[in-house]
Short mmCIF file of C-alpha atoms and ligand atoms in Angstrom, two decimals:
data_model
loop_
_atom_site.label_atom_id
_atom_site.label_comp_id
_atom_site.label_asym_id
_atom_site.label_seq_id
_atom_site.Cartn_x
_atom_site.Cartn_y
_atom_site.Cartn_z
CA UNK A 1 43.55 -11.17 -53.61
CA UNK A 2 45.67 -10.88 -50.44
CA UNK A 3 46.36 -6.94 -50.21
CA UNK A 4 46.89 -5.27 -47.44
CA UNK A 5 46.47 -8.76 -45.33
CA UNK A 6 48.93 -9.26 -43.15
CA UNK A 7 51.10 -12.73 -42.56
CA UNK A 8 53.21 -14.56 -40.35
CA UNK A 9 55.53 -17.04 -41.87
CA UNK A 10 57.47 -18.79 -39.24
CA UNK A 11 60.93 -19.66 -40.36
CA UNK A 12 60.38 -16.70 -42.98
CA UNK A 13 64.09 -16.05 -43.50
CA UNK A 14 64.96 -18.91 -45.50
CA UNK A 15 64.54 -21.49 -47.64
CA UNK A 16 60.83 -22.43 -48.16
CA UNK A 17 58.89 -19.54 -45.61
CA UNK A 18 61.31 -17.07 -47.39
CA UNK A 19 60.00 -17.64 -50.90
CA UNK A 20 55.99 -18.19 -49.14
CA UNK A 21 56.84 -14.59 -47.46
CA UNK A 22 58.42 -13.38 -51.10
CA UNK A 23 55.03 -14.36 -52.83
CA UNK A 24 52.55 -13.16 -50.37
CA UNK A 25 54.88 -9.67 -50.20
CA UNK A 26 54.80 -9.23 -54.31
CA UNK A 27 50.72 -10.15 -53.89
CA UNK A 28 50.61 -7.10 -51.49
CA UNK A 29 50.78 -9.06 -48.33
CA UNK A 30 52.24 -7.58 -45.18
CA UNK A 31 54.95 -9.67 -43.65
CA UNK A 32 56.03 -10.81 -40.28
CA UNK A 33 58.78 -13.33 -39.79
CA UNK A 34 60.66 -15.00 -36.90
CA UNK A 35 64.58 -15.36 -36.57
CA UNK A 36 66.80 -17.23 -33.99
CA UNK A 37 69.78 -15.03 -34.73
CA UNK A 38 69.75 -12.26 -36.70
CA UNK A 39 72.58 -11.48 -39.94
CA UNK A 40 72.62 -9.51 -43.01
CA UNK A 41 70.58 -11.99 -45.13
CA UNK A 42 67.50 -11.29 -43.68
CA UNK A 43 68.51 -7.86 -43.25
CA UNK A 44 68.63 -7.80 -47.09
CA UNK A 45 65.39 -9.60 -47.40
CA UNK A 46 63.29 -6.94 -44.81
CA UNK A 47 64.97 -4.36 -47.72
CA UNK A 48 63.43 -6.38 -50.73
CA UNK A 49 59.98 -6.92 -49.33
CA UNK A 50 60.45 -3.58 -48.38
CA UNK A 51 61.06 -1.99 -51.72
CA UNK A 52 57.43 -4.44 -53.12
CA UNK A 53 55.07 -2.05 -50.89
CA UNK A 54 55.10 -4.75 -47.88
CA UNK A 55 55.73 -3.58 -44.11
CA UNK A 56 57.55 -5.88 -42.42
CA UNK A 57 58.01 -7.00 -39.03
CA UNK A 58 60.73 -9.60 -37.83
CA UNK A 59 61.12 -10.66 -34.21
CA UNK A 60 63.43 -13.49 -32.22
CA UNK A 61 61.57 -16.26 -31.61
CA UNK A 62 62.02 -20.08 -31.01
CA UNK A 63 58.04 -21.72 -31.81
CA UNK A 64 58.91 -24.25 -29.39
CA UNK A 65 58.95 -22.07 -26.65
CA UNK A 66 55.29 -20.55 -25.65
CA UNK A 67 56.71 -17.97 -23.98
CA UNK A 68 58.62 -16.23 -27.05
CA UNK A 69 55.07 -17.24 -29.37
CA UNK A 70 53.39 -14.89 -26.99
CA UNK A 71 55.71 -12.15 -27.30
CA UNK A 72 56.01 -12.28 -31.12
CA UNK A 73 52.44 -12.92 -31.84
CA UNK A 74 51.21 -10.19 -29.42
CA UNK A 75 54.08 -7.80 -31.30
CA UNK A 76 52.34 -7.94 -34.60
CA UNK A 77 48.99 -8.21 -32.96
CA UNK A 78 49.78 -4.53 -31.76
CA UNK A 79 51.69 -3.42 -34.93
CA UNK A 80 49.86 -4.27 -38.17
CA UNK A 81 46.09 -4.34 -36.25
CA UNK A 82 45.19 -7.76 -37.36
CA UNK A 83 46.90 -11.21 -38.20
CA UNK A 84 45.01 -12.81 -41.70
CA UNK A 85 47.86 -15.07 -42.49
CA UNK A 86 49.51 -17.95 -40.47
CA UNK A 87 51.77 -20.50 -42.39
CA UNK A 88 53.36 -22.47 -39.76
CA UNK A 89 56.73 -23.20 -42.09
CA UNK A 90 59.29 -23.27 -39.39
CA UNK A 91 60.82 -27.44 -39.30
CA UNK A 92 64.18 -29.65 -38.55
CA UNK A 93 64.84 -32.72 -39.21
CA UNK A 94 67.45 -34.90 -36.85
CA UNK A 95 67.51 -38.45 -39.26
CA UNK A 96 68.84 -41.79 -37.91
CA UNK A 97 67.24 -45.39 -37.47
CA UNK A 98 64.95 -46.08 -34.65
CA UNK A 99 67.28 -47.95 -32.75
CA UNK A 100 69.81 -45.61 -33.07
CA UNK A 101 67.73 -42.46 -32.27
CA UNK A 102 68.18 -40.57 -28.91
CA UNK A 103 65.48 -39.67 -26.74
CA UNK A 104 66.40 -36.02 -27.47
CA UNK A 105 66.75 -36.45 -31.32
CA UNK A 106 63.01 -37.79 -30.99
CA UNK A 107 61.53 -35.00 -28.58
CA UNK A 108 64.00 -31.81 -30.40
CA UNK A 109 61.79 -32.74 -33.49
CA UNK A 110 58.74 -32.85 -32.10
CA UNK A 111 59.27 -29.81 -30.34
CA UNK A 112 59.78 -27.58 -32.95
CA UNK A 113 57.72 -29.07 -35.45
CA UNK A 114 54.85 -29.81 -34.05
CA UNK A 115 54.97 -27.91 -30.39
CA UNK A 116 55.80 -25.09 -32.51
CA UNK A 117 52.56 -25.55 -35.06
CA UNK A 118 50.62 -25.91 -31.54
CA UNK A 119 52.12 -22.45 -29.95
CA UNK A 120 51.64 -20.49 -32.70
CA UNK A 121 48.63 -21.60 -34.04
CA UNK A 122 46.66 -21.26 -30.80
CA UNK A 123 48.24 -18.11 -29.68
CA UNK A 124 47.24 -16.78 -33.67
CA UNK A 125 43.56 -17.92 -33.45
CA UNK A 126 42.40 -16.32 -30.44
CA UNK A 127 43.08 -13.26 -32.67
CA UNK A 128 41.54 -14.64 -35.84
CA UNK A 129 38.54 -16.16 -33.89
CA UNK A 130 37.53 -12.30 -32.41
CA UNK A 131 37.87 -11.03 -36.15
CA UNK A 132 35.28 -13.88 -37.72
CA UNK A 133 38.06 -14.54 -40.21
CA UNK A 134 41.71 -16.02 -40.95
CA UNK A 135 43.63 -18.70 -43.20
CA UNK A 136 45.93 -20.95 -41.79
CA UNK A 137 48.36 -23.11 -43.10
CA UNK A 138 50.33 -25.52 -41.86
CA UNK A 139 53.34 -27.00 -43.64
CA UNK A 140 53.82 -30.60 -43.68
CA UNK A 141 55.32 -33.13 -45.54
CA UNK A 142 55.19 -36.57 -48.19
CA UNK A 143 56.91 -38.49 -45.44
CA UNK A 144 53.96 -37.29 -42.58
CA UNK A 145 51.85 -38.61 -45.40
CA UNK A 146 53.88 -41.76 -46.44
CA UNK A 147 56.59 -42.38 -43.92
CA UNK A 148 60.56 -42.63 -44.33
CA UNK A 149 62.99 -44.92 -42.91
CA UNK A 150 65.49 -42.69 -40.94
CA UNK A 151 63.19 -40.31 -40.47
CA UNK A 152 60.40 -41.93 -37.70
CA UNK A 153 60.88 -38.40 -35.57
CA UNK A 154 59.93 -36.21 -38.65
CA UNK A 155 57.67 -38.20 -40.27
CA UNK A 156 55.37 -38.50 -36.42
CA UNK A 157 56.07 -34.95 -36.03
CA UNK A 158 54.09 -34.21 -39.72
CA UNK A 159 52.09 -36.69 -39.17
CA UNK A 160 50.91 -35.15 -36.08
CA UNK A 161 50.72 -31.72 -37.74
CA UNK A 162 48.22 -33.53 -40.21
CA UNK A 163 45.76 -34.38 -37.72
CA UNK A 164 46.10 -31.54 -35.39
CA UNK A 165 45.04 -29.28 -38.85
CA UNK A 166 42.18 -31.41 -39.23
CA UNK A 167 40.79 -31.31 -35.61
CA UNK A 168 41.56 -27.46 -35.76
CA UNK A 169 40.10 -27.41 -39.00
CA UNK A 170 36.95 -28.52 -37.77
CA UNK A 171 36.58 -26.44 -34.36
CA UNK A 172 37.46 -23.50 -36.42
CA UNK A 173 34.95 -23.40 -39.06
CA UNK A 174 32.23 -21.90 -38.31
CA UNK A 175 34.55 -18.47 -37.32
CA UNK A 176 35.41 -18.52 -40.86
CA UNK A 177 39.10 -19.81 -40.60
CA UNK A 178 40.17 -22.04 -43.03
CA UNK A 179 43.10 -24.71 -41.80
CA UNK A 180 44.81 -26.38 -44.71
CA UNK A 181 47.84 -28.15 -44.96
CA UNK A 182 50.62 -28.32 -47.77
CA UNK A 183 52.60 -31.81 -47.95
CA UNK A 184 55.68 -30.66 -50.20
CA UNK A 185 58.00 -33.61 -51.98
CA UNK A 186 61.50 -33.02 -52.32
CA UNK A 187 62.42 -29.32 -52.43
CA UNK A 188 65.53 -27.57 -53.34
CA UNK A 189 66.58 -26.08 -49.57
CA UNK A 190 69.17 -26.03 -47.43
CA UNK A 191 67.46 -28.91 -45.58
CA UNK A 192 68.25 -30.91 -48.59
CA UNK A 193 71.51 -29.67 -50.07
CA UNK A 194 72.80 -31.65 -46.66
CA UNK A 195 71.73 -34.91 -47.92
CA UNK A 196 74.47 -37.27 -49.43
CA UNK A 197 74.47 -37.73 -53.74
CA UNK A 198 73.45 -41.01 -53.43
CA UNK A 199 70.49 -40.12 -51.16
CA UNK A 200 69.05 -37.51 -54.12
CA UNK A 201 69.50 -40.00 -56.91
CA UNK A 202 67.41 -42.73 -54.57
CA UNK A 203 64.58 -39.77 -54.06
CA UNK A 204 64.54 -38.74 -57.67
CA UNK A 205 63.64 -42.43 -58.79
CA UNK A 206 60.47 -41.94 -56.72
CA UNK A 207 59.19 -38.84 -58.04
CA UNK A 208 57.14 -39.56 -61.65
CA UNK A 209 58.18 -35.81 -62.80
CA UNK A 210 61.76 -36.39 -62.32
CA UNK A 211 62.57 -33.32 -60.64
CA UNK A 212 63.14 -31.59 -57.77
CA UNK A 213 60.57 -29.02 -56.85
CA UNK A 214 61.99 -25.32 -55.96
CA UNK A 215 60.37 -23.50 -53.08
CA UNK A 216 58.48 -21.19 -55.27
CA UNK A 217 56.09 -24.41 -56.16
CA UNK A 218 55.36 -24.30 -52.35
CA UNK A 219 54.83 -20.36 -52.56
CA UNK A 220 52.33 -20.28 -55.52
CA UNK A 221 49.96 -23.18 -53.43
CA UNK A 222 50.14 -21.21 -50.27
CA UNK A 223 49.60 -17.97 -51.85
CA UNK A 224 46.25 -19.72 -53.52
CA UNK A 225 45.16 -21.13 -49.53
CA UNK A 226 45.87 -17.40 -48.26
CA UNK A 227 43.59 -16.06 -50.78
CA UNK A 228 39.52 -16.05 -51.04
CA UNK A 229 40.23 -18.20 -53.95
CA UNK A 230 40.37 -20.84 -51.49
CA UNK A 231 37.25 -19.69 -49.15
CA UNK A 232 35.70 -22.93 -49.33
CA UNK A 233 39.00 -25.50 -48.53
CA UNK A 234 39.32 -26.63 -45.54
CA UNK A 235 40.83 -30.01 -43.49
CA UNK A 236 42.54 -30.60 -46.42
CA UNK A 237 45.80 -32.38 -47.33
CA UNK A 238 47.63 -31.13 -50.38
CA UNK A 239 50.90 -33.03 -51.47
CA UNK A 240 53.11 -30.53 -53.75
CA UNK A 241 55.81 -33.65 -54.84
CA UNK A 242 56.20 -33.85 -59.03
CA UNK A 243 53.63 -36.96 -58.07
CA UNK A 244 56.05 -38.55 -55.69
CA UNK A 245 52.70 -39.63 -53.37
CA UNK A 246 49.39 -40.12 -54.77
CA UNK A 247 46.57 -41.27 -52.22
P1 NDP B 301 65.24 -24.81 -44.03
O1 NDP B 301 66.10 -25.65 -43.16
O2 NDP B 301 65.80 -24.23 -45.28
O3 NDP B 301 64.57 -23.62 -43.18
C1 NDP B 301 63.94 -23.91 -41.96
C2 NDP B 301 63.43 -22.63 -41.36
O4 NDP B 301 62.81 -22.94 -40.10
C3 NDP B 301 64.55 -21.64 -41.07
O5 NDP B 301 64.09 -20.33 -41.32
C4 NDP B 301 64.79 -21.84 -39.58
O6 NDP B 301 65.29 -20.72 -38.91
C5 NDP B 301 63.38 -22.12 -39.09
N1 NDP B 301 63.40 -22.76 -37.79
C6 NDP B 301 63.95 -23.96 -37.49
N2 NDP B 301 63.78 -24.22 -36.18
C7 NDP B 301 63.11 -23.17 -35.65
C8 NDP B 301 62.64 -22.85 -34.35
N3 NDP B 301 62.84 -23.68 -33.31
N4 NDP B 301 62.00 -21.70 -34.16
C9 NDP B 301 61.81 -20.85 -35.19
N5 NDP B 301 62.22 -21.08 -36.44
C10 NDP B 301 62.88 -22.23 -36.67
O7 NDP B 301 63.98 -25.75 -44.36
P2 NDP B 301 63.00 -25.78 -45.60
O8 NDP B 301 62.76 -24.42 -46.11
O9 NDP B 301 63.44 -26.84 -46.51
O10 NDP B 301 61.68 -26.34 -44.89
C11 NDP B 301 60.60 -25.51 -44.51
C12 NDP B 301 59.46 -26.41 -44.05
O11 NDP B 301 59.11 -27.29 -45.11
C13 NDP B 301 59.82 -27.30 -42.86
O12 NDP B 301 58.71 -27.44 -42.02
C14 NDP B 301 60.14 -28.62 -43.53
O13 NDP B 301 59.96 -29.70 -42.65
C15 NDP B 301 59.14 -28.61 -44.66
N6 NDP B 301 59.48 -29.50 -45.76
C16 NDP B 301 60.63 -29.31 -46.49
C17 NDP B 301 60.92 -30.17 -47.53
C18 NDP B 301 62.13 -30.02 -48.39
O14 NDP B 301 62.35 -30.88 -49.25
N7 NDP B 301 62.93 -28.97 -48.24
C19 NDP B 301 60.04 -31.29 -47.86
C20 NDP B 301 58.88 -31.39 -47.03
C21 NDP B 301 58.62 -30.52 -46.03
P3 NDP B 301 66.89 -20.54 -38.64
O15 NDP B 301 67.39 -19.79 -39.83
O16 NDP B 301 66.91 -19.78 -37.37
O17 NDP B 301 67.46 -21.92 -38.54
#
């Protein structure tokens, strides 16, 4: 379905992008990901993608800085040949009430999550437009979809990675990319380990399954949008959440 392609997953070493970077790897994927500081984890993870087949590519780069976008993108530009694969992954979250929120909490978020979707995804299709093909994926989330209280900067910034997907969706058609987006519910990552007992028991009283989702229910839905299984999907909105928000 996806061999030989080749994929950048920002915010590949962890959590979510690593097991979307895992998937597309054991699928026969090439992989490039992004760090901020380099340790041995990923260092062991270039080894296990490494032993599947894949050839893998990892570079320093913040998304929310055009400057490093450029550099990365135009590294794996000039070292796998093509890019087939985007999934903008890379997020943060910086919770508190409105009236309690700095300007910087605010803008930080933004910045990363959806600056970051904007510098990678333009400086990506310029490449996929001049090869007539490419699948992008952006990953949002429930709360873009739904809102959360204590969480206005997230929720705007996924929000705003919703209808940016759409718009790009559109003016990228016709070169035969296909822009989806993947809302995910409550998944098992080090961005929610950090939330407080009482917090998880609220969240699971939303969700009809009753579960958490792991990152590998993420994987399986973006390995399905990277494929031609997929070819004619696009614009859309796809909530992975155990059924936590139906529209
Ligand atoms: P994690 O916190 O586990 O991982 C986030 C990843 O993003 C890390 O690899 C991190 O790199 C990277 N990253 C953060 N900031 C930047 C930056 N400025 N430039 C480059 N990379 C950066 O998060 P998850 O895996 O849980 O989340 C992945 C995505 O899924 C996010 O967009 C998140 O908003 C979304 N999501 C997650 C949900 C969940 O329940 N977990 C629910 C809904 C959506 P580093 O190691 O350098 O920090």
């Amino acid at each position: 379905m996806i061999k030989n392609k080749n994929a950048i997953i920002t915010g590949g070493a962890r959590g979510i992008g690593k097991e979307i970077a895992r998937t597309l790897a054991e699928n026969g994927a090439n992989i490039a990901i992004n760090y901020r500081n380099f340790n041995d984890e990923i260092k062991a993870f270039v080894e296990e993608l490494n032993s599947m087949g894949a050839k893998v590519l990892t570079f320093k780069c913040d998304v929310s800085n055009e400057e490093e976008v450029e550099a990365f993108v135009n590294e794996v530009k000039n070292v796998f040949g093509s890019i087939d694969i985007l999934v903008n992954n890379a997020g943060i979250t910086k919770d508190g009430l409105l009236i309690r929120m700095s300007e910087k909490d605010f803008s930080d978020v933004i910045d990363v999550n959806l600056k970051g979707t904007f510098n990678m995804t333009k400086a990506v299709s310029s490449i996929m437009v001049r090869q007539r093909f490419g699948k992008i994926i952006n990953i949002s989330s429930v709360v873009g979809v739904a809102g959360n209280a204590g969480q206005c900067n997230y929720a705007a910034s996924k929000a705003g990675v919703i209808g940016f997907s759409k718009s790009i969706a559109r003016e990228l058609a016709s070169r035969n990319i296909n822009v989806n987006v993947i809302a995910p519910g409550y998944i098992n990552t080090d961005m929610t380990k950090v939330l407080p007992d009482r917090v998880k028991e609220e969240v699971l009283k939303t969700i009809p399954m009753k579960k958490i989702g792991e990152p590998r229910e993420i994987a399986n839905l973006a390995l399905f949008l990277s494929s031609d299984l997929s070819n004619y999907i696009t614009g859309q909105v796809i909530n992975v959440d155990g059924g936590m928000v139906m529209h």
